Amino acid sequence: MMLRGTIFSFGLILILAGASMAQVDPAAAAREAARKLEAATDALNEAEGARNRVRALTQTLRAYEDALAAMREGLRRAAVREAALERELRSREEETAQLLGVLQTLSGAPAPSLLLHPAGPVGTARSGMILAEVTPALNRRAEELRRKLDEMRVLGALRETAAEQLKQGLIGAQEARVALSQAIADRTGLPRRFSADPVKAALLVAATESMKDFAAGLGQIAVDEVEGSLPGISDRKGELPLPVRGRILRRAEEPDAAGISRPGILIATRPGAVVTTPAAATLRYRGPLLDYGNVAILEPEAGILLVIAGLDVIYGETGQVLPGGSPVGLMGGVTHQDGAVVTAPEQETGAERSETLYIEVRKDNSPVDPEDWFRTDKDD
């Protein structure tokens, strides 16, 4: 439960940073991340069988992703606010020194001497009136200066504490990934549609020149395939959740920097992110393929294939039926293991989402636009 207290500390940072810095209340987002983590931890504690443990660990890992994202954003906003305050105070150093000098003079001089004036009683009265008008303004400026200095001290202290807590959170997320891998290895009882012939699979990979050729030959590697189909996804067209949380970098047939276009979409996501099945599906293939990298091909119903490419780790065995929302793999990349603060330029350029996942949908072995099948109206 360490992250829960960490995230609420970030709520304080974000409140201090000012609500005007974001359209959505970041403190509320941090509290929501803490709630998800608590719920996932409770589910993990209550899981009895290995299959339940996989689901609970998947929820926990997703909750870690949310929590760590909120923490990094809190650190970034705190750093931005602290830098802005420092720049403002430096630009007003001379003015601040004069203000402090005046306040020190006023506080150090006896009250009667302040009211005496060489011009006599009239001058003394005028100086008293001027002093009465100036003093409140000086006090307001002094109070503003004091408030900003206090804010800088609090932000600095919270940032130092949160950076260490972020490091511990990253360790916890890594432990959750290891536990998930072990739970999947221990999992039993998943239905199997077929067994894969390893020799035929290797020959198919070696002879394949395109995704179309490979998809057409998938049936050749299946041994003792069970008749029938899964419930399918046609009635959920347009409502399927994306396998990973992220932002669309390139849409179907949109060329990349080299002018190469593909029929799928490219998602920018975080290092180590968990990738899940959008629906119950048969794992038709897993492994390297062409220039797609590490690929998992899912079959949620006869005639429809979901190609998921760019994974670092793939879970499951070819021929198994994976439940909906089940982990199919993990993204690669190195997380911020040193707990470093993500700076504003990093955040703006998407450096935190340094991994990419390619998603292609094929119907009757012809590519169709994945955005017709998945909910892509918002970024996570």
mmCIF file with all atom_site columns, C-alpha atoms in Angstrom, residues 125-247:
data_model
loop_
_atom_site.group_PDB
_atom_site.id
_atom_site.type_symbol
_atom_site.label_atom_id
_atom_site.label_alt_id
_atom_site.label_comp_id
_atom_site.label_asym_id
_atom_site.label_entity_id
_atom_site.label_seq_id
_atom_site.pdbx_PDB_ins_code
_atom_site.Cartn_x
_atom_site.Cartn_y
_atom_site.Cartn_z
_atom_site.occupancy
_atom_site.B_iso_or_equiv
_atom_site.pdbx_formal_charge
_atom_site.auth_seq_id
_atom_site.auth_comp_id
_atom_site.auth_asym_id
_atom_site.auth_atom_id
_atom_site.pdbx_PDB_model_num
ATOM 1   C CA . ALA A 1 125 ? 1.248   64.791  10.109  1.00 0.00 ? 125 ALA A CA 1
ATOM 2   C CA . ARG A 1 126 ? 1.864   64.438  6.395   1.00 0.00 ? 126 ARG A CA 1
ATOM 3   C CA . SER A 1 127 ? 4.630   61.853  6.926   1.00 0.00 ? 127 SER A CA 1
ATOM 4   C CA . GLY A 1 128 ? 2.291   59.930  9.215   1.00 0.00 ? 128 GLY A CA 1
ATOM 5   C CA . MET A 1 129 ? -0.393  59.881  6.531   1.00 0.00 ? 129 MET A CA 1
ATOM 6   C CA . ILE A 1 130 ? 2.080   58.721  3.904   1.00 0.00 ? 130 ILE A CA 1
ATOM 7   C CA . LEU A 1 131 ? 3.404   56.033  6.250   1.00 0.00 ? 131 LEU A CA 1
ATOM 8   C CA . ALA A 1 132 ? -0.144  54.840  6.959   1.00 0.00 ? 132 ALA A CA 1
ATOM 9   C CA . GLU A 1 133 ? -0.754  54.438  3.235   1.00 0.00 ? 133 GLU A CA 1
ATOM 10  C CA . VAL A 1 134 ? 2.580   52.823  2.388   1.00 0.00 ? 134 VAL A CA 1
ATOM 11  C CA . THR A 1 135 ? 2.775   50.330  5.243   1.00 0.00 ? 135 THR A CA 1
ATOM 12  C CA . PRO A 1 136 ? -0.178  48.117  4.159   1.00 0.00 ? 136 PRO A CA 1
ATOM 13  C CA . ALA A 1 137 ? 1.204   47.916  0.607   1.00 0.00 ? 137 ALA A CA 1
ATOM 14  C CA . LEU A 1 138 ? 4.631   46.968  1.957   1.00 0.00 ? 138 LEU A CA 1
ATOM 15  C CA . ASN A 1 139 ? 3.031   44.339  4.179   1.00 0.00 ? 139 ASN A CA 1
ATOM 16  C CA . ARG A 1 140 ? 1.104   42.880  1.240   1.00 0.00 ? 140 ARG A CA 1
ATOM 17  C CA . ARG A 1 141 ? 4.259   42.629  -0.848  1.00 0.00 ? 141 ARG A CA 1
ATOM 18  C CA . ALA A 1 142 ? 6.126   41.101  2.060   1.00 0.00 ? 142 ALA A CA 1
ATOM 19  C CA . GLU A 1 143 ? 3.334   38.564  2.588   1.00 0.00 ? 143 GLU A CA 1
ATOM 20  C CA . GLU A 1 144 ? 3.372   37.664  -1.121  1.00 0.00 ? 144 GLU A CA 1
ATOM 21  C CA . LEU A 1 145 ? 7.138   37.170  -0.985  1.00 0.00 ? 145 LEU A CA 1
ATOM 22  C CA . ARG A 1 146 ? 6.831   35.058  2.160   1.00 0.00 ? 146 ARG A CA 1
ATOM 23  C CA . ARG A 1 147 ? 4.111   32.916  0.574   1.00 0.00 ? 147 ARG A CA 1
ATOM 24  C CA . LYS A 1 148 ? 6.181   32.223  -2.543  1.00 0.00 ? 148 LYS A CA 1
ATOM 25  C CA . LEU A 1 149 ? 9.268   31.376  -0.533  1.00 0.00 ? 149 LEU A CA 1
ATOM 26  C CA . ASP A 1 150 ? 7.221   28.978  1.614   1.00 0.00 ? 150 ASP A CA 1
ATOM 27  C CA . GLU A 1 151 ? 5.743   27.414  -1.511  1.00 0.00 ? 151 GLU A CA 1
ATOM 28  C CA . MET A 1 152 ? 9.217   26.858  -2.952  1.00 0.00 ? 152 MET A CA 1
ATOM 29  C CA . ARG A 1 153 ? 10.373  25.185  0.262   1.00 0.00 ? 153 ARG A CA 1
ATOM 30  C CA . VAL A 1 154 ? 7.325   22.893  0.373   1.00 0.00 ? 154 VAL A CA 1
ATOM 31  C CA . LEU A 1 155 ? 7.619   21.994  -3.309  1.00 0.00 ? 155 LEU A CA 1
ATOM 32  C CA . GLY A 1 156 ? 11.303  21.207  -2.949  1.00 0.00 ? 156 GLY A CA 1
ATOM 33  C CA . ALA A 1 157 ? 10.732  19.014  0.098   1.00 0.00 ? 157 ALA A CA 1
ATOM 34  C CA . LEU A 1 158 ? 7.844   17.146  -1.484  1.00 0.00 ? 158 LEU A CA 1
ATOM 35  C CA . ARG A 1 159 ? 9.752   16.622  -4.715  1.00 0.00 ? 159 ARG A CA 1
ATOM 36  C CA . GLU A 1 160 ? 12.667  15.075  -2.851  1.00 0.00 ? 160 GLU A CA 1
ATOM 37  C CA . THR A 1 161 ? 10.343  12.721  -0.960  1.00 0.00 ? 161 THR A CA 1
ATOM 38  C CA . ALA A 1 162 ? 8.276   11.856  -4.023  1.00 0.00 ? 162 ALA A CA 1
ATOM 39  C CA . ALA A 1 163 ? 11.337  11.081  -6.141  1.00 0.00 ? 163 ALA A CA 1
ATOM 40  C CA . GLU A 1 164 ? 12.330  8.360   -3.682  1.00 0.00 ? 164 GLU A CA 1
ATOM 41  C CA . GLN A 1 165 ? 8.761   7.059   -3.547  1.00 0.00 ? 165 GLN A CA 1
ATOM 42  C CA . LEU A 1 166 ? 8.678   6.993   -7.342  1.00 0.00 ? 166 LEU A CA 1
ATOM 43  C CA . LYS A 1 167 ? 11.797  4.843   -7.335  1.00 0.00 ? 167 LYS A CA 1
ATOM 44  C CA . GLN A 1 168 ? 10.134  2.429   -4.916  1.00 0.00 ? 168 GLN A CA 1
ATOM 45  C CA . GLY A 1 169 ? 7.008   2.411   -7.067  1.00 0.00 ? 169 GLY A CA 1
ATOM 46  C CA . LEU A 1 170 ? 9.053   1.433   -10.102 1.00 0.00 ? 170 LEU A CA 1
ATOM 47  C CA . ILE A 1 171 ? 10.538  -1.443  -8.127  1.00 0.00 ? 171 ILE A CA 1
ATOM 48  C CA . GLY A 1 172 ? 7.030   -2.518  -7.128  1.00 0.00 ? 172 GLY A CA 1
ATOM 49  C CA . ALA A 1 173 ? 5.870   -2.433  -10.746 1.00 0.00 ? 173 ALA A CA 1
ATOM 50  C CA . GLN A 1 174 ? 8.810   -4.593  -11.790 1.00 0.00 ? 174 GLN A CA 1
ATOM 51  C CA . GLU A 1 175 ? 8.000   -7.073  -9.031  1.00 0.00 ? 175 GLU A CA 1
ATOM 52  C CA . ALA A 1 176 ? 4.407   -7.184  -10.296 1.00 0.00 ? 176 ALA A CA 1
ATOM 53  C CA . ARG A 1 177 ? 5.652   -7.998  -13.832 1.00 0.00 ? 177 ARG A CA 1
ATOM 54  C CA . VAL A 1 178 ? 7.804   -10.828 -12.498 1.00 0.00 ? 178 VAL A CA 1
ATOM 55  C CA . ALA A 1 179 ? 4.899   -12.164 -10.445 1.00 0.00 ? 179 ALA A CA 1
ATOM 56  C CA . LEU A 1 180 ? 2.611   -11.963 -13.482 1.00 0.00 ? 180 LEU A CA 1
ATOM 57  C CA . SER A 1 181 ? 5.047   -13.949 -15.606 1.00 0.00 ? 181 SER A CA 1
ATOM 58  C CA . GLN A 1 182 ? 5.286   -16.600 -12.900 1.00 0.00 ? 182 GLN A CA 1
ATOM 59  C CA . ALA A 1 183 ? 1.508   -16.767 -12.462 1.00 0.00 ? 183 ALA A CA 1
ATOM 60  C CA . ILE A 1 184 ? 1.041   -17.282 -16.195 1.00 0.00 ? 184 ILE A CA 1
ATOM 61  C CA . ALA A 1 185 ? 3.671   -20.020 -16.178 1.00 0.00 ? 185 ALA A CA 1
ATOM 62  C CA . ASP A 1 186 ? 1.771   -21.713 -13.336 1.00 0.00 ? 186 ASP A CA 1
ATOM 63  C CA . ARG A 1 187 ? -1.621  -21.278 -14.995 1.00 0.00 ? 187 ARG A CA 1
ATOM 64  C CA . THR A 1 188 ? -3.443  -24.439 -15.991 1.00 0.00 ? 188 THR A CA 1
ATOM 65  C CA . GLY A 1 189 ? -6.844  -25.265 -17.384 1.00 0.00 ? 189 GLY A CA 1
ATOM 66  C CA . LEU A 1 190 ? -6.943  -22.916 -20.378 1.00 0.00 ? 190 LEU A CA 1
ATOM 67  C CA . PRO A 1 191 ? -8.797  -24.549 -23.279 1.00 0.00 ? 191 PRO A CA 1
ATOM 68  C CA . ARG A 1 192 ? -6.745  -25.430 -26.335 1.00 0.00 ? 192 ARG A CA 1
ATOM 69  C CA . ARG A 1 193 ? -8.122  -25.242 -29.870 1.00 0.00 ? 193 ARG A CA 1
ATOM 70  C CA . PHE A 1 194 ? -5.160  -26.960 -31.487 1.00 0.00 ? 194 PHE A CA 1
ATOM 71  C CA . SER A 1 195 ? -1.515  -27.878 -31.113 1.00 0.00 ? 195 SER A CA 1
ATOM 72  C CA . ALA A 1 196 ? 1.081   -26.220 -33.316 1.00 0.00 ? 196 ALA A CA 1
ATOM 73  C CA . ASP A 1 197 ? 3.444   -28.227 -35.483 1.00 0.00 ? 197 ASP A CA 1
ATOM 74  C CA . PRO A 1 198 ? 6.817   -26.549 -34.784 1.00 0.00 ? 198 PRO A CA 1
ATOM 75  C CA . VAL A 1 199 ? 8.426   -27.752 -38.031 1.00 0.00 ? 199 VAL A CA 1
ATOM 76  C CA . LYS A 1 200 ? 5.586   -26.485 -40.210 1.00 0.00 ? 200 LYS A CA 1
ATOM 77  C CA . ALA A 1 201 ? 5.537   -23.223 -38.239 1.00 0.00 ? 201 ALA A CA 1
ATOM 78  C CA . ALA A 1 202 ? 9.274   -22.677 -38.816 1.00 0.00 ? 202 ALA A CA 1
ATOM 79  C CA . LEU A 1 203 ? 8.924   -23.435 -42.531 1.00 0.00 ? 203 LEU A CA 1
ATOM 80  C CA . LEU A 1 204 ? 5.992   -21.056 -42.846 1.00 0.00 ? 204 LEU A CA 1
ATOM 81  C CA . VAL A 1 205 ? 7.934   -18.234 -41.158 1.00 0.00 ? 205 VAL A CA 1
ATOM 82  C CA . ALA A 1 206 ? 10.965  -18.858 -43.386 1.00 0.00 ? 206 ALA A CA 1
ATOM 83  C CA . ALA A 1 207 ? 8.928   -18.902 -46.605 1.00 0.00 ? 207 ALA A CA 1
ATOM 84  C CA . THR A 1 208 ? 6.681   -15.946 -45.790 1.00 0.00 ? 208 THR A CA 1
ATOM 85  C CA . GLU A 1 209 ? 7.171   -12.688 -47.669 1.00 0.00 ? 209 GLU A CA 1
ATOM 86  C CA . SER A 1 210 ? 4.079   -10.803 -46.492 1.00 0.00 ? 210 SER A CA 1
ATOM 87  C CA . MET A 1 211 ? 1.515   -10.791 -43.710 1.00 0.00 ? 211 MET A CA 1
ATOM 88  C CA . LYS A 1 212 ? -1.090  -11.905 -46.212 1.00 0.00 ? 212 LYS A CA 1
ATOM 89  C CA . ASP A 1 213 ? 0.937   -15.005 -47.113 1.00 0.00 ? 213 ASP A CA 1
ATOM 90  C CA . PHE A 1 214 ? 1.558   -15.813 -43.474 1.00 0.00 ? 214 PHE A CA 1
ATOM 91  C CA . ALA A 1 215 ? -2.099  -15.408 -42.462 1.00 0.00 ? 215 ALA A CA 1
ATOM 92  C CA . ALA A 1 216 ? -3.152  -17.628 -45.354 1.00 0.00 ? 216 ALA A CA 1
ATOM 93  C CA . GLY A 1 217 ? -0.821  -20.381 -44.171 1.00 0.00 ? 217 GLY A CA 1
ATOM 94  C CA . LEU A 1 218 ? -1.697  -20.304 -40.472 1.00 0.00 ? 218 LEU A CA 1
ATOM 95  C CA . GLY A 1 219 ? -4.092  -23.205 -40.825 1.00 0.00 ? 219 GLY A CA 1
ATOM 96  C CA . GLN A 1 220 ? -1.256  -25.418 -42.047 1.00 0.00 ? 220 GLN A CA 1
ATOM 97  C CA . ILE A 1 221 ? 0.539   -25.375 -38.695 1.00 0.00 ? 221 ILE A CA 1
ATOM 98  C CA . ALA A 1 222 ? -2.513  -26.453 -36.652 1.00 0.00 ? 222 ALA A CA 1
ATOM 99  C CA . VAL A 1 223 ? -2.726  -30.074 -35.525 1.00 0.00 ? 223 VAL A CA 1
ATOM 100 C CA . ASP A 1 224 ? -5.944  -31.685 -34.226 1.00 0.00 ? 224 ASP A CA 1
ATOM 101 C CA . GLU A 1 225 ? -7.897  -28.445 -34.387 1.00 0.00 ? 225 GLU A CA 1
ATOM 102 C CA . VAL A 1 226 ? -11.243 -28.390 -32.600 1.00 0.00 ? 226 VAL A CA 1
ATOM 103 C CA . GLU A 1 227 ? -14.250 -27.528 -34.745 1.00 0.00 ? 227 GLU A CA 1
ATOM 104 C CA . GLY A 1 228 ? -16.326 -24.417 -34.107 1.00 0.00 ? 228 GLY A CA 1
ATOM 105 C CA . SER A 1 229 ? -15.596 -20.843 -33.226 1.00 0.00 ? 229 SER A CA 1
ATOM 106 C CA . LEU A 1 230 ? -15.489 -18.553 -30.202 1.00 0.00 ? 230 LEU A CA 1
ATOM 107 C CA . PRO A 1 231 ? -18.430 -16.226 -29.477 1.00 0.00 ? 231 PRO A CA 1
ATOM 108 C CA . GLY A 1 232 ? -16.784 -13.637 -31.706 1.00 0.00 ? 232 GLY A CA 1
ATOM 109 C CA . ILE A 1 233 ? -16.490 -9.845  -31.746 1.00 0.00 ? 233 ILE A CA 1
ATOM 110 C CA . SER A 1 234 ? -18.677 -8.770  -34.686 1.00 0.00 ? 234 SER A CA 1
ATOM 111 C CA . ASP A 1 235 ? -21.404 -7.528  -32.352 1.00 0.00 ? 235 ASP A CA 1
ATOM 112 C CA . ARG A 1 236 ? -18.790 -5.420  -30.501 1.00 0.00 ? 236 ARG A CA 1
ATOM 113 C CA . LYS A 1 237 ? -17.388 -3.732  -33.587 1.00 0.00 ? 237 LYS A CA 1
ATOM 114 C CA . GLY A 1 238 ? -16.222 -0.240  -32.683 1.00 0.00 ? 238 GLY A CA 1
ATOM 115 C CA . GLU A 1 239 ? -16.339 -0.985  -28.937 1.00 0.00 ? 239 GLU A CA 1
ATOM 116 C CA . LEU A 1 240 ? -13.324 -3.230  -28.406 1.00 0.00 ? 240 LEU A CA 1
ATOM 117 C CA . PRO A 1 241 ? -10.769 -1.863  -25.923 1.00 0.00 ? 241 PRO A CA 1
ATOM 118 C CA . LEU A 1 242 ? -7.298  -1.279  -27.290 1.00 0.00 ? 242 LEU A CA 1
ATOM 119 C CA . PRO A 1 243 ? -4.820  -3.946  -26.140 1.00 0.00 ? 243 PRO A CA 1
ATOM 120 C CA . VAL A 1 244 ? -2.577  -1.321  -24.553 1.00 0.00 ? 244 VAL A CA 1
ATOM 121 C CA . ARG A 1 245 ? -2.958  2.137   -23.082 1.00 0.00 ? 245 ARG A CA 1
ATOM 122 C CA . GLY A 1 246 ? -1.397  4.795   -25.225 1.00 0.00 ? 246 GLY A CA 1
ATOM 123 C CA . ARG A 1 247 ? -1.772  7.324   -28.012 1.00 0.00 ? 247 ARG A CA 1
#
